[in-house]
PDB file of C-alpha atoms in Angstrom:
ATOM      1  CA  MET J   1      92.140  72.787  29.060  1.00  0.00           C
ATOM      2  CA  SER J   2      95.241  74.323  27.568  1.00  0.00           C
ATOM      3  CA  GLN J   3      95.701  72.441  24.299  1.00  0.00           C
ATOM      4  CA  GLY J   4      99.238  73.776  24.144  1.00  0.00           C
ATOM      5  CA  LEU J   5     100.042  72.167  27.497  1.00  0.00           C
ATOM      6  CA  GLY J   6      98.439  68.891  26.413  1.00  0.00           C
ATOM      7  CA  ALA J   7     100.556  68.868  23.247  1.00  0.00           C
ATOM      8  CA  LEU J   8     103.707  69.577  25.301  1.00  0.00           C
ATOM      9  CA  LEU J   9     102.924  66.648  27.618  1.00  0.00           C
ATOM     10  CA  GLU J  10     102.432  64.382  24.599  1.00  0.00           C
ATOM     11  CA  ALA J  11     105.742  65.583  23.165  1.00  0.00           C
ATOM     12  CA  SER J  12     107.439  64.818  26.504  1.00  0.00           C
ATOM     13  CA  LEU J  13     106.553  61.128  25.976  1.00  0.00           C
ATOM     14  CA  ASP J  14     108.364  60.981  22.632  1.00  0.00           C
ATOM     15  CA  PRO J  15     112.140  60.299  22.900  1.00  0.00           C
ATOM     16  CA  ARG J  16     112.711  62.527  19.851  1.00  0.00           C
ATOM     17  CA  SER J  17     111.137  65.599  21.447  1.00  0.00           C
ATOM     18  CA  ASN J  18     111.123  65.008  25.180  1.00  0.00           C
ATOM     19  CA  LYS J  19     114.179  67.181  26.002  1.00  0.00           C
ATOM     20  CA  SER J  20     112.819  70.337  24.405  1.00  0.00           C
ATOM     21  CA  ALA J  21     109.276  69.598  25.678  1.00  0.00           C
ATOM     22  CA  GLU J  22     110.532  69.302  29.255  1.00  0.00           C
ATOM     23  CA  THR J  23     112.481  72.572  28.954  1.00  0.00           C
ATOM     24  CA  THR J  24     109.331  74.336  27.724  1.00  0.00           C
ATOM     25  CA  LEU J  25     107.258  72.744  30.509  1.00  0.00           C
ATOM     26  CA  ARG J  26     109.682  74.168  33.098  1.00  0.00           C
ATOM     27  CA  GLN J  27     109.109  77.625  31.583  1.00  0.00           C
ATOM     28  CA  GLU J  28     105.323  77.102  31.559  1.00  0.00           C
ATOM     29  CA  GLU J  29     105.279  76.196  35.245  1.00  0.00           C
ATOM     30  CA  GLN J  30     106.232  79.793  36.138  1.00  0.00           C
ATOM     31  CA  LYS J  31     102.768  80.913  35.010  1.00  0.00           C
ATOM     32  CA  PRO J  32      99.943  81.221  37.577  1.00  0.00           C
ATOM     33  CA  GLY J  33      97.482  78.311  37.673  1.00  0.00           C
ATOM     34  CA  PHE J  34      99.884  75.842  36.022  1.00  0.00           C
ATOM     35  CA  SER J  35      99.136  73.137  38.605  1.00  0.00           C
ATOM     36  CA  LEU J  36      95.372  73.501  38.123  1.00  0.00           C
ATOM     37  CA  GLN J  37      95.770  73.150  34.342  1.00  0.00           C
ATOM     38  CA  LEU J  38      97.681  69.906  34.912  1.00  0.00           C
ATOM     39  CA  LEU J  39      94.913  68.590  37.162  1.00  0.00           C
ATOM     40  CA  HIS J  40      92.344  69.490  34.518  1.00  0.00           C
ATOM     41  CA  ILE J  41      94.233  67.437  31.905  1.00  0.00           C
ATOM     42  CA  THR J  42      94.737  64.566  34.372  1.00  0.00           C
ATOM     43  CA  ALA J  43      90.997  64.491  35.085  1.00  0.00           C
ATOM     44  CA  SER J  44      89.837  64.629  31.458  1.00  0.00           C
ATOM     45  CA  GLN J  45      88.584  61.355  30.027  1.00  0.00           C
ATOM     46  CA  ASP J  46      88.818  62.871  26.532  1.00  0.00           C
ATOM     47  CA  VAL J  47      92.613  62.942  26.787  1.00  0.00           C
ATOM     48  CA  PRO J  48      94.668  59.784  25.980  1.00  0.00           C
ATOM     49  CA  TYR J  49      95.647  57.778  29.067  1.00  0.00           C
ATOM     50  CA  ASN J  50      99.407  58.238  28.574  1.00  0.00           C
ATOM     51  CA  THR J  51      99.029  62.019  28.350  1.00  0.00           C
ATOM     52  CA  ARG J  52      96.941  62.026  31.538  1.00  0.00           C
ATOM     53  CA  LEU J  53      99.624  59.922  33.235  1.00  0.00           C
ATOM     54  CA  ALA J  54     102.366  62.302  32.014  1.00  0.00           C
ATOM     55  CA  SER J  55     100.296  65.200  33.380  1.00  0.00           C
ATOM     56  CA  ALA J  56      99.942  63.497  36.799  1.00  0.00           C
ATOM     57  CA  LEU J  57     103.692  62.817  36.878  1.00  0.00           C
ATOM     58  CA  CYS J  58     104.447  66.424  35.936  1.00  0.00           C
ATOM     59  CA  PHE J  59     102.008  67.599  38.635  1.00  0.00           C
ATOM     60  CA  LYS J  60     103.688  65.417  41.284  1.00  0.00           C
ATOM     61  CA  ASN J  61     107.155  66.746  40.414  1.00  0.00           C
ATOM     62  CA  PHE J  62     105.866  70.327  40.298  1.00  0.00           C
ATOM     63  CA  ILE J  63     104.340  69.964  43.786  1.00  0.00           C
ATOM     64  CA  LYS J  64     107.580  68.456  45.134  1.00  0.00           C
ATOM     65  CA  ARG J  65     109.532  71.492  43.909  1.00  0.00           C
ATOM     66  CA  ASN J  66     106.992  74.242  44.526  1.00  0.00           C
ATOM     67  CA  TRP J  67     104.742  73.509  47.493  1.00  0.00           C
ATOM     68  CA  THR J  68     106.712  75.285  50.224  1.00  0.00           C
ATOM     69  CA  ASP J  69     109.985  77.167  50.579  1.00  0.00           C
ATOM     70  CA  GLU J  70     112.698  76.377  53.149  1.00  0.00           C
ATOM     71  CA  ASP J  71     110.717  78.164  55.872  1.00  0.00           C
ATOM     72  CA  GLY J  72     107.602  76.075  55.180  1.00  0.00           C
ATOM     73  CA  THR J  73     105.726  78.983  53.551  1.00  0.00           C
ATOM     74  CA  HIS J  74     103.531  78.190  50.544  1.00  0.00           C
ATOM     75  CA  ILE J  75     105.136  79.232  47.244  1.00  0.00           C
ATOM     76  CA  LEU J  76     101.900  79.131  45.216  1.00  0.00           C
ATOM     77  CA  ALA J  77      99.135  81.717  45.558  1.00  0.00           C
ATOM     78  CA  GLN J  78      96.837  80.958  48.496  1.00  0.00           C
ATOM     79  CA  ASP J  79      93.732  80.507  46.337  1.00  0.00           C
ATOM     80  CA  GLU J  80      95.621  77.958  44.190  1.00  0.00           C
ATOM     81  CA  VAL J  81      96.712  76.115  47.353  1.00  0.00           C
ATOM     82  CA  GLU J  82      93.131  75.955  48.666  1.00  0.00           C
ATOM     83  CA  THR J  83      91.702  74.863  45.296  1.00  0.00           C
ATOM     84  CA  LEU J  84      94.265  72.069  44.980  1.00  0.00           C
ATOM     85  CA  LYS J  85      93.471  70.733  48.443  1.00  0.00           C
ATOM     86  CA  ARG J  86      89.762  70.881  47.693  1.00  0.00           C
ATOM     87  CA  GLU J  87      89.959  69.199  44.259  1.00  0.00           C
ATOM     88  CA  LEU J  88      92.652  66.569  44.766  1.00  0.00           C
ATOM     89  CA  ILE J  89      90.727  64.016  46.824  1.00  0.00           C
ATOM     90  CA  SER J  90      87.688  63.922  44.510  1.00  0.00           C
ATOM     91  CA  LEU J  91      90.007  63.630  41.519  1.00  0.00           C
ATOM     92  CA  MET J  92      92.066  60.855  43.064  1.00  0.00           C
ATOM     93  CA  ILE J  93      89.099  58.584  43.553  1.00  0.00           C
ATOM     94  CA  SER J  94      87.929  59.009  39.960  1.00  0.00           C
ATOM     95  CA  VAL J  95      91.114  58.217  37.995  1.00  0.00           C
ATOM     96  CA  PRO J  96      92.754  54.872  37.016  1.00  0.00           C
ATOM     97  CA  PRO J  97      95.234  53.246  39.481  1.00  0.00           C
ATOM     98  CA  GLY J  98      98.455  54.290  37.679  1.00  0.00           C
ATOM     99  CA  ILE J  99      97.413  57.947  37.762  1.00  0.00           C
ATOM    100  CA  GLN J 100      96.103  57.509  41.302  1.00  0.00           C
ATOM    101  CA  SER J 101      99.513  56.502  42.627  1.00  0.00           C
ATOM    102  CA  GLN J 102     101.196  59.604  41.102  1.00  0.00           C
ATOM    103  CA  LEU J 103      98.561  61.892  42.642  1.00  0.00           C
ATOM    104  CA  GLY J 104      98.891  59.974  45.921  1.00  0.00           C
ATOM    105  CA  GLU J 105     102.571  60.902  46.080  1.00  0.00           C
ATOM    106  CA  ALA J 106     101.653  64.563  45.545  1.00  0.00           C
ATOM    107  CA  VAL J 107      99.054  64.342  48.334  1.00  0.00           C
ATOM    108  CA  SER J 108     101.760  62.896  50.566  1.00  0.00           C
ATOM    109  CA  VAL J 109     104.051  65.878  49.890  1.00  0.00           C
ATOM    110  CA  ILE J 110     101.219  68.315  50.669  1.00  0.00           C
ATOM    111  CA  ALA J 111     100.295  66.383  53.816  1.00  0.00           C
ATOM    112  CA  ASP J 112     103.921  66.419  55.018  1.00  0.00           C
ATOM    113  CA  SER J 113     103.750  70.178  55.052  1.00  0.00           C
ATOM    114  CA  ASP J 114     100.104  70.978  55.851  1.00  0.00           C
ATOM    115  CA  PHE J 115      98.419  68.046  57.594  1.00  0.00           C
ATOM    116  CA  TRP J 116      96.741  68.231  59.924  1.00  0.00           C
ATOM    117  CA  GLU J 117      96.504  71.784  61.245  1.00  0.00           C
ATOM    118  CA  ASN J 118      96.566  73.476  57.846  1.00  0.00           C
ATOM    119  CA  TRP J 119      94.460  70.784  56.197  1.00  0.00           C
ATOM    120  CA  ASP J 120      91.981  69.875  58.902  1.00  0.00           C
ATOM    121  CA  THR J 121      89.155  69.091  56.454  1.00  0.00           C
ATOM    122  CA  LEU J 122      91.066  66.235  54.790  1.00  0.00           C
ATOM    123  CA  VAL J 123      89.924  63.365  57.036  1.00  0.00           C
ATOM    124  CA  ASP J 124      86.281  64.502  56.909  1.00  0.00           C
ATOM    125  CA  ASP J 125      86.558  64.604  53.094  1.00  0.00           C
ATOM    126  CA  LEU J 126      87.949  61.062  53.025  1.00  0.00           C
ATOM    127  CA  VAL J 127      85.324  59.639  55.389  1.00  0.00           C
ATOM    128  CA  SER J 128      82.460  61.290  53.463  1.00  0.00           C
ATOM    129  CA  LYS J 129      83.504  59.416  50.299  1.00  0.00           C
ATOM    130  CA  LEU J 130      83.763  55.909  51.807  1.00  0.00           C
ATOM    131  CA  SER J 131      81.058  53.605  50.476  1.00  0.00           C
ATOM    132  CA  PRO J 132      80.077  50.166  51.891  1.00  0.00           C
ATOM    133  CA  ALA J 133      79.736  48.466  48.491  1.00  0.00           C
ATOM    134  CA  ASN J 134      81.950  50.423  46.100  1.00  0.00           C
ATOM    135  CA  PRO J 135      85.549  49.160  46.255  1.00  0.00           C
ATOM    136  CA  THR J 136      86.577  51.292  43.267  1.00  0.00           C
ATOM    137  CA  VAL J 137      85.845  54.508  45.186  1.00  0.00           C
ATOM    138  CA  ASN J 138      87.115  53.095  48.492  1.00  0.00           C
ATOM    139  CA  ILE J 139      90.458  52.116  46.954  1.00  0.00           C
ATOM    140  CA  GLY J 140      91.028  55.740  45.910  1.00  0.00           C
ATOM    141  CA  VAL J 141      90.097  57.047  49.370  1.00  0.00           C
ATOM    142  CA  LEU J 142      92.159  54.433  51.230  1.00  0.00           C
ATOM    143  CA  GLN J 143      95.135  55.017  48.919  1.00  0.00           C
ATOM    144  CA  VAL J 144      95.145  58.692  49.985  1.00  0.00           C
ATOM    145  CA  ALA J 145      94.754  57.735  53.650  1.00  0.00           C
ATOM    146  CA  HIS J 146      97.602  55.197  53.493  1.00  0.00           C
ATOM    147  CA  SER J 147      99.918  57.631  51.689  1.00  0.00           C
ATOM    148  CA  ILE J 148      99.464  60.026  54.638  1.00  0.00           C
ATOM    149  CA  PHE J 149      99.193  57.732  57.658  1.00  0.00           C
ATOM    150  CA  LYS J 150     102.121  55.463  56.710  1.00  0.00           C
ATOM    151  CA  ARG J 151     104.374  58.463  57.462  1.00  0.00           C
ATOM    152  CA  TRP J 152     103.820  57.695  61.159  1.00  0.00           C
ATOM    153  CA  ARG J 153     105.406  54.255  61.127  1.00  0.00           C
ATOM    154  CA  PRO J 154     109.106  55.206  61.520  1.00  0.00           C
ATOM    155  CA  LEU J 155     108.540  58.370  63.608  1.00  0.00           C
ATOM    156  CA  PHE J 156     109.540  58.758  67.247  1.00  0.00           C
ATOM    157  CA  GLN J 157     106.868  59.462  69.837  1.00  0.00           C
ATOM    158  CA  SER J 158     106.018  63.137  70.332  1.00  0.00           C
ATOM    159  CA  ASP J 159     103.049  65.179  71.527  1.00  0.00           C
ATOM    160  CA  ALA J 160     102.580  66.608  68.026  1.00  0.00           C
ATOM    161  CA  LEU J 161     102.504  63.127  66.477  1.00  0.00           C
ATOM    162  CA  TYR J 162     100.016  61.805  69.050  1.00  0.00           C
ATOM    163  CA  THR J 163      97.789  64.855  68.560  1.00  0.00           C
ATOM    164  CA  GLU J 164      97.743  64.146  64.811  1.00  0.00           C
ATOM    165  CA  ILE J 165      97.002  60.426  65.296  1.00  0.00           C
ATOM    166  CA  ASN J 166      94.180  61.206  67.750  1.00  0.00           C
ATOM    167  CA  HIS J 167      92.735  63.769  65.306  1.00  0.00           C
ATOM    168  CA  VAL J 168      92.648  61.040  62.632  1.00  0.00           C
ATOM    169  CA  LEU J 169      91.299  58.264  64.875  1.00  0.00           C
ATOM    170  CA  GLY J 170      88.518  60.506  66.202  1.00  0.00           C
ATOM    171  CA  LYS J 171      87.150  60.965  62.696  1.00  0.00           C
ATOM    172  CA  PHE J 172      88.391  57.947  60.720  1.00  0.00           C
ATOM    173  CA  GLY J 173      88.693  55.033  63.181  1.00  0.00           C
ATOM    174  CA  THR J 174      85.056  53.962  63.535  1.00  0.00           C
ATOM    175  CA  PRO J 175      84.001  54.380  59.847  1.00  0.00           C
ATOM    176  CA  PHE J 176      87.159  52.470  58.874  1.00  0.00           C
ATOM    177  CA  LEU J 177      86.227  49.560  61.171  1.00  0.00           C
ATOM    178  CA  ALA J 178      82.679  49.487  59.784  1.00  0.00           C
ATOM    179  CA  LEU J 179      84.185  49.041  56.298  1.00  0.00           C
ATOM    180  CA  PHE J 180      85.675  45.659  57.307  1.00  0.00           C
ATOM    181  CA  GLU J 181      82.253  44.189  57.930  1.00  0.00           C
ATOM    182  CA  ALA J 182      80.804  45.707  54.749  1.00  0.00           C
ATOM    183  CA  LEU J 183      83.766  44.423  52.711  1.00  0.00           C
ATOM    184  CA  ASP J 184      83.455  40.925  54.171  1.00  0.00           C
ATOM    185  CA  SER J 185      79.816  40.816  52.983  1.00  0.00           C
ATOM    186  CA  TYR J 186      80.802  42.212  49.578  1.00  0.00           C
ATOM    187  CA  LEU J 187      83.488  39.539  49.117  1.00  0.00           C
ATOM    188  CA  GLU J 188      81.018  36.798  50.069  1.00  0.00           C
ATOM    189  CA  GLN J 189      78.466  38.101  47.565  1.00  0.00           C
ATOM    190  CA  ASN J 190      81.085  38.341  44.792  1.00  0.00           C
ATOM    191  CA  LYS J 191      83.108  35.169  45.322  1.00  0.00           C
ATOM    192  CA  THR J 192      82.299  33.949  41.789  1.00  0.00           C
ATOM    193  CA  ASN J 193      82.784  37.338  40.084  1.00  0.00           C
ATOM    194  CA  LYS J 194      86.477  37.706  39.291  1.00  0.00           C
ATOM    195  CA  GLU J 195      86.455  41.451  38.570  1.00  0.00           C
ATOM    196  CA  ASN J 196      84.523  42.426  41.718  1.00  0.00           C
ATOM    197  CA  LEU J 197      86.450  39.935  43.849  1.00  0.00           C
ATOM    198  CA  THR J 198      89.762  41.401  42.641  1.00  0.00           C
ATOM    199  CA  GLN J 199      88.586  44.943  43.425  1.00  0.00           C
ATOM    200  CA  GLY J 200      87.367  43.823  46.856  1.00  0.00           C
ATOM    201  CA  PHE J 201      90.699  42.170  47.629  1.00  0.00           C
ATOM    202  CA  SER J 202      92.581  45.285  46.476  1.00  0.00           C
ATOM    203  CA  GLN J 203      90.535  47.204  49.047  1.00  0.00           C
ATOM    204  CA  LEU J 204      91.254  44.547  51.706  1.00  0.00           C
ATOM    205  CA  ASN J 205      94.987  44.767  50.949  1.00  0.00           C
ATOM    206  CA  LEU J 206      94.905  48.543  51.583  1.00  0.00           C
ATOM    207  CA  MET J 207      92.759  48.146  54.706  1.00  0.00           C
ATOM    208  CA  VAL J 208      95.232  45.715  56.260  1.00  0.00           C
ATOM    209  CA  LYS J 209      98.048  48.223  55.589  1.00  0.00           C
ATOM    210  CA  LEU J 210      95.971  51.004  57.138  1.00  0.00           C
ATOM    211  CA  PHE J 211      95.176  48.835  60.152  1.00  0.00           C
ATOM    212  CA  TYR J 212      98.942  48.660  60.700  1.00  0.00           C
ATOM    213  CA  ASP J 213      99.410  52.425  60.110  1.00  0.00           C
ATOM    214  CA  LEU J 214      96.711  53.307  62.646  1.00  0.00           C
ATOM    215  CA  SER J 215      98.118  50.854  65.219  1.00  0.00           C
ATOM    216  CA  SER J 216     101.807  51.636  64.715  1.00  0.00           C
ATOM    217  CA  HIS J 217     102.203  53.824  67.822  1.00  0.00           C
ATOM    218  CA  ASP J 218      99.384  52.992  70.200  1.00  0.00           C
ATOM    219  CA  LEU J 219      96.392  50.673  70.294  1.00  0.00           C
ATOM    220  CA  PRO J 220      93.375  52.618  68.952  1.00  0.00           C
ATOM    221  CA  PRO J 221      90.494  52.423  71.473  1.00  0.00           C
ATOM    222  CA  MET J 222      87.971  51.359  68.807  1.00  0.00           C
ATOM    223  CA  PHE J 223      90.298  48.526  67.744  1.00  0.00           C
ATOM    224  CA  GLU J 224      90.659  47.378  71.347  1.00  0.00           C
ATOM    225  CA  ASP J 225      86.864  47.388  71.787  1.00  0.00           C
ATOM    226  CA  ASN J 226      86.412  45.284  68.640  1.00  0.00           C
ATOM    227  CA  ILE J 227      89.502  43.091  68.802  1.00  0.00           C
ATOM    228  CA  GLY J 228      87.490  39.836  68.661  1.00  0.00           C
ATOM    229  CA  GLY J 229      85.676  40.832  65.460  1.00  0.00           C
ATOM    230  CA  ILE J 230      88.891  42.069  63.832  1.00  0.00           C
ATOM    231  CA  ALA J 231      90.638  38.805  64.740  1.00  0.00           C
ATOM    232  CA  THR J 232      87.782  36.781  63.187  1.00  0.00           C
ATOM    233  CA  ILE J 233      88.085  38.641  59.871  1.00  0.00           C
ATOM    234  CA  PHE J 234      91.901  38.412  59.848  1.00  0.00           C
ATOM    235  CA  LEU J 235      91.765  34.687  60.598  1.00  0.00           C
ATOM    236  CA  LYS J 236      89.260  34.153  57.796  1.00  0.00           C
ATOM    237  CA  TYR J 237      91.364  35.934  55.148  1.00  0.00           C
ATOM    238  CA  LEU J 238      94.678  34.545  56.359  1.00  0.00           C
ATOM    239  CA  THR J 239      93.517  31.094  55.245  1.00  0.00           C
ATOM    240  CA  TYR J 240      91.038  32.188  52.534  1.00  0.00           C
ATOM    241  CA  ASP J 241      91.505  30.730  49.078  1.00  0.00           C
ATOM    242  CA  ASN J 242      89.731  31.243  45.787  1.00  0.00           C
ATOM    243  CA  PRO J 243      90.968  29.993  42.383  1.00  0.00           C
ATOM    244  CA  LEU J 244      89.829  33.287  40.812  1.00  0.00           C
ATOM    245  CA  LEU J 245      92.528  35.147  42.786  1.00  0.00           C
ATOM    246  CA  GLN J 246      95.415  32.777  42.140  1.00  0.00           C
ATOM    247  CA  THR J 247      98.200  33.970  39.860  1.00  0.00           C
ATOM    248  CA  ASP J 248      99.143  31.916  36.796  1.00  0.00           C
ATOM    249  CA  ASP J 249     102.804  32.523  37.513  1.00  0.00           C
ATOM    250  CA  ASP J 250     104.435  30.627  40.395  1.00  0.00           C
ATOM    251  CA  THR J 251     107.073  33.332  40.741  1.00  0.00           C
ATOM    252  CA  GLU J 252     104.625  36.215  41.079  1.00  0.00           C
ATOM    253  CA  ALA J 253     102.797  37.005  44.337  1.00  0.00           C
ATOM    254  CA  GLY J 254      99.174  38.049  43.852  1.00  0.00           C
ATOM    255  CA  LEU J 255      96.537  39.731  45.994  1.00  0.00           C
ATOM    256  CA  LEU J 256      95.985  36.582  48.084  1.00  0.00           C
ATOM    257  CA  GLU J 257      99.677  36.515  49.067  1.00  0.00           C
ATOM    258  CA  TYR J 258      99.851  40.281  49.693  1.00  0.00           C
ATOM    259  CA  VAL J 259      96.784  40.245  51.948  1.00  0.00           C
ATOM    260  CA  ARG J 260      98.123  37.258  53.909  1.00  0.00           C
ATOM    261  CA  ALA J 261     101.553  38.883  54.274  1.00  0.00           C
ATOM    262  CA  GLY J 262      99.912  42.116  55.477  1.00  0.00           C
ATOM    263  CA  ILE J 263      97.851  40.208  58.045  1.00  0.00           C
ATOM    264  CA  PHE J 264     100.974  38.407  59.315  1.00  0.00           C
ATOM    265  CA  GLU J 265     102.701  41.791  59.631  1.00  0.00           C
ATOM    266  CA  ALA J 266      99.783  43.244  61.632  1.00  0.00           C
ATOM    267  CA  LEU J 267      99.645  40.144  63.869  1.00  0.00           C
ATOM    268  CA  THR J 268     103.372  40.446  64.564  1.00  0.00           C
ATOM    269  CA  LEU J 269     102.909  44.091  65.593  1.00  0.00           C
ATOM    270  CA  TYR J 270     100.054  43.180  67.960  1.00  0.00           C
ATOM    271  CA  VAL J 271     101.956  40.292  69.528  1.00  0.00           C
ATOM    272  CA  GLN J 272     104.993  42.532  70.083  1.00  0.00           C
ATOM    273  CA  LYS J 273     103.196  45.682  71.319  1.00  0.00           C
ATOM    274  CA  TYR J 274      99.700  44.796  72.544  1.00  0.00           C
ATOM    275  CA  MET J 275      99.971  41.250  73.899  1.00  0.00           C
ATOM    276  CA  ASP J 276      98.032  42.146  77.078  1.00  0.00           C
ATOM    277  CA  VAL J 277      94.929  42.845  74.942  1.00  0.00           C
ATOM    278  CA  PHE J 278      95.639  40.429  72.088  1.00  0.00           C
ATOM    279  CA  GLN J 279      96.520  37.358  74.212  1.00  0.00           C
ATOM    280  CA  PRO J 280      93.036  35.729  74.066  1.00  0.00           C
ATOM    281  CA  GLN J 281      93.155  35.797  70.235  1.00  0.00           C
ATOM    282  CA  VAL J 282      96.642  34.353  69.797  1.00  0.00           C
ATOM    283  CA  GLY J 283      95.894  30.623  70.133  1.00  0.00           C
ATOM    284  CA  GLN J 284      93.589  30.458  67.097  1.00  0.00           C
ATOM    285  CA  PHE J 285      96.198  32.183  64.926  1.00  0.00           C
ATOM    286  CA  ILE J 286      99.056  29.901  65.962  1.00  0.00           C
ATOM    287  CA  GLY J 287      97.111  26.805  64.879  1.00  0.00           C
ATOM    288  CA  SER J 288      95.923  28.269  61.567  1.00  0.00           C
ATOM    289  CA  SER J 289      99.269  29.887  60.709  1.00  0.00           C
ATOM    290  CA  TRP J 290     101.106  26.652  61.334  1.00  0.00           C
ATOM    291  CA  ASN J 291      98.632  24.625  59.257  1.00  0.00           C
ATOM    292  CA  PHE J 292      98.669  27.232  56.526  1.00  0.00           C
ATOM    293  CA  LEU J 293     102.465  27.581  56.322  1.00  0.00           C
ATOM    294  CA  SER J 294     102.929  23.822  56.298  1.00  0.00           C
ATOM    295  CA  THR J 295     100.544  23.392  53.341  1.00  0.00           C
ATOM    296  CA  ILE J 296     101.762  26.104  50.943  1.00  0.00           C
ATOM    297  CA  GLY J 297     104.308  25.129  48.320  1.00  0.00           C
ATOM    298  CA  GLN J 298     107.893  26.211  47.707  1.00  0.00           C
ATOM    299  CA  GLU J 299     106.988  28.517  44.810  1.00  0.00           C
ATOM    300  CA  THR J 300     108.662  31.937  44.756  1.00  0.00           C
ATOM    301  CA  LYS J 301     105.306  33.721  45.032  1.00  0.00           C
ATOM    302  CA  TYR J 302     105.017  32.537  48.643  1.00  0.00           C
ATOM    303  CA  ASP J 303     108.389  34.041  49.675  1.00  0.00           C
ATOM    304  CA  ILE J 304     106.730  37.172  51.122  1.00  0.00           C
ATOM    305  CA  LEU J 305     104.943  34.905  53.597  1.00  0.00           C
TER     306      LEU J 305
END
């Protein structure tokens, strides 16, 4: 690790020295391998958290400015580009959430330019790291997946888009579905363990978002084949309650509210786009949604529902 770079990042956090530190950092970034040095600092558990976070933020901004030129050609040396793509995913699943989200934004920038044809190993990398009973790792993997697949939501239909979605579904769709069942078991086993339950629900929150991403343009065949099982899990967690997950603050939505809101969003999509397939499931949701919405209070935290 470049100690000089670490010291500069620390100085960038201090209001008294941040201007000059940032100017020096912009000069440093002209040197080869700058991005890899930043990743090394971000990854190091011997470095203070705030310095690692500053390094991840600097890395994200560097990638935004320096990944490709106006013609879409890589600005960095090809071996640096390949090393970054290879290292980023493993790093993302091993760092704390605040750092994870900065790296996730960088992955999104890279994916905008390179995925999927110039980064065709990415989905295999993600799938290989999914683990049935390790939400901490899964959250990192799913965070990367969501940062890439959510780009599809507002896009217009095109052959290129559908080719990309099919590439993803072919590799990711079935392992992703299998995670639902594994997570359901994990949550049952950990319903009295606040820390594990919170991690499990953080994973569920991401999975519901990804379910929407993957369904945003067309109904994935593996979802259609398993629509009954998916509906059962969604129904369960739409009305699920556990005191360990409730927030102390009536104005602040917690994981329970976010998961429920995400499920409502996915249900709305399916009713609007895929009613021919989803029709048999609708009745059970109408009853539970009505009962659920008529029993929750007026507190601000329920506004998202």
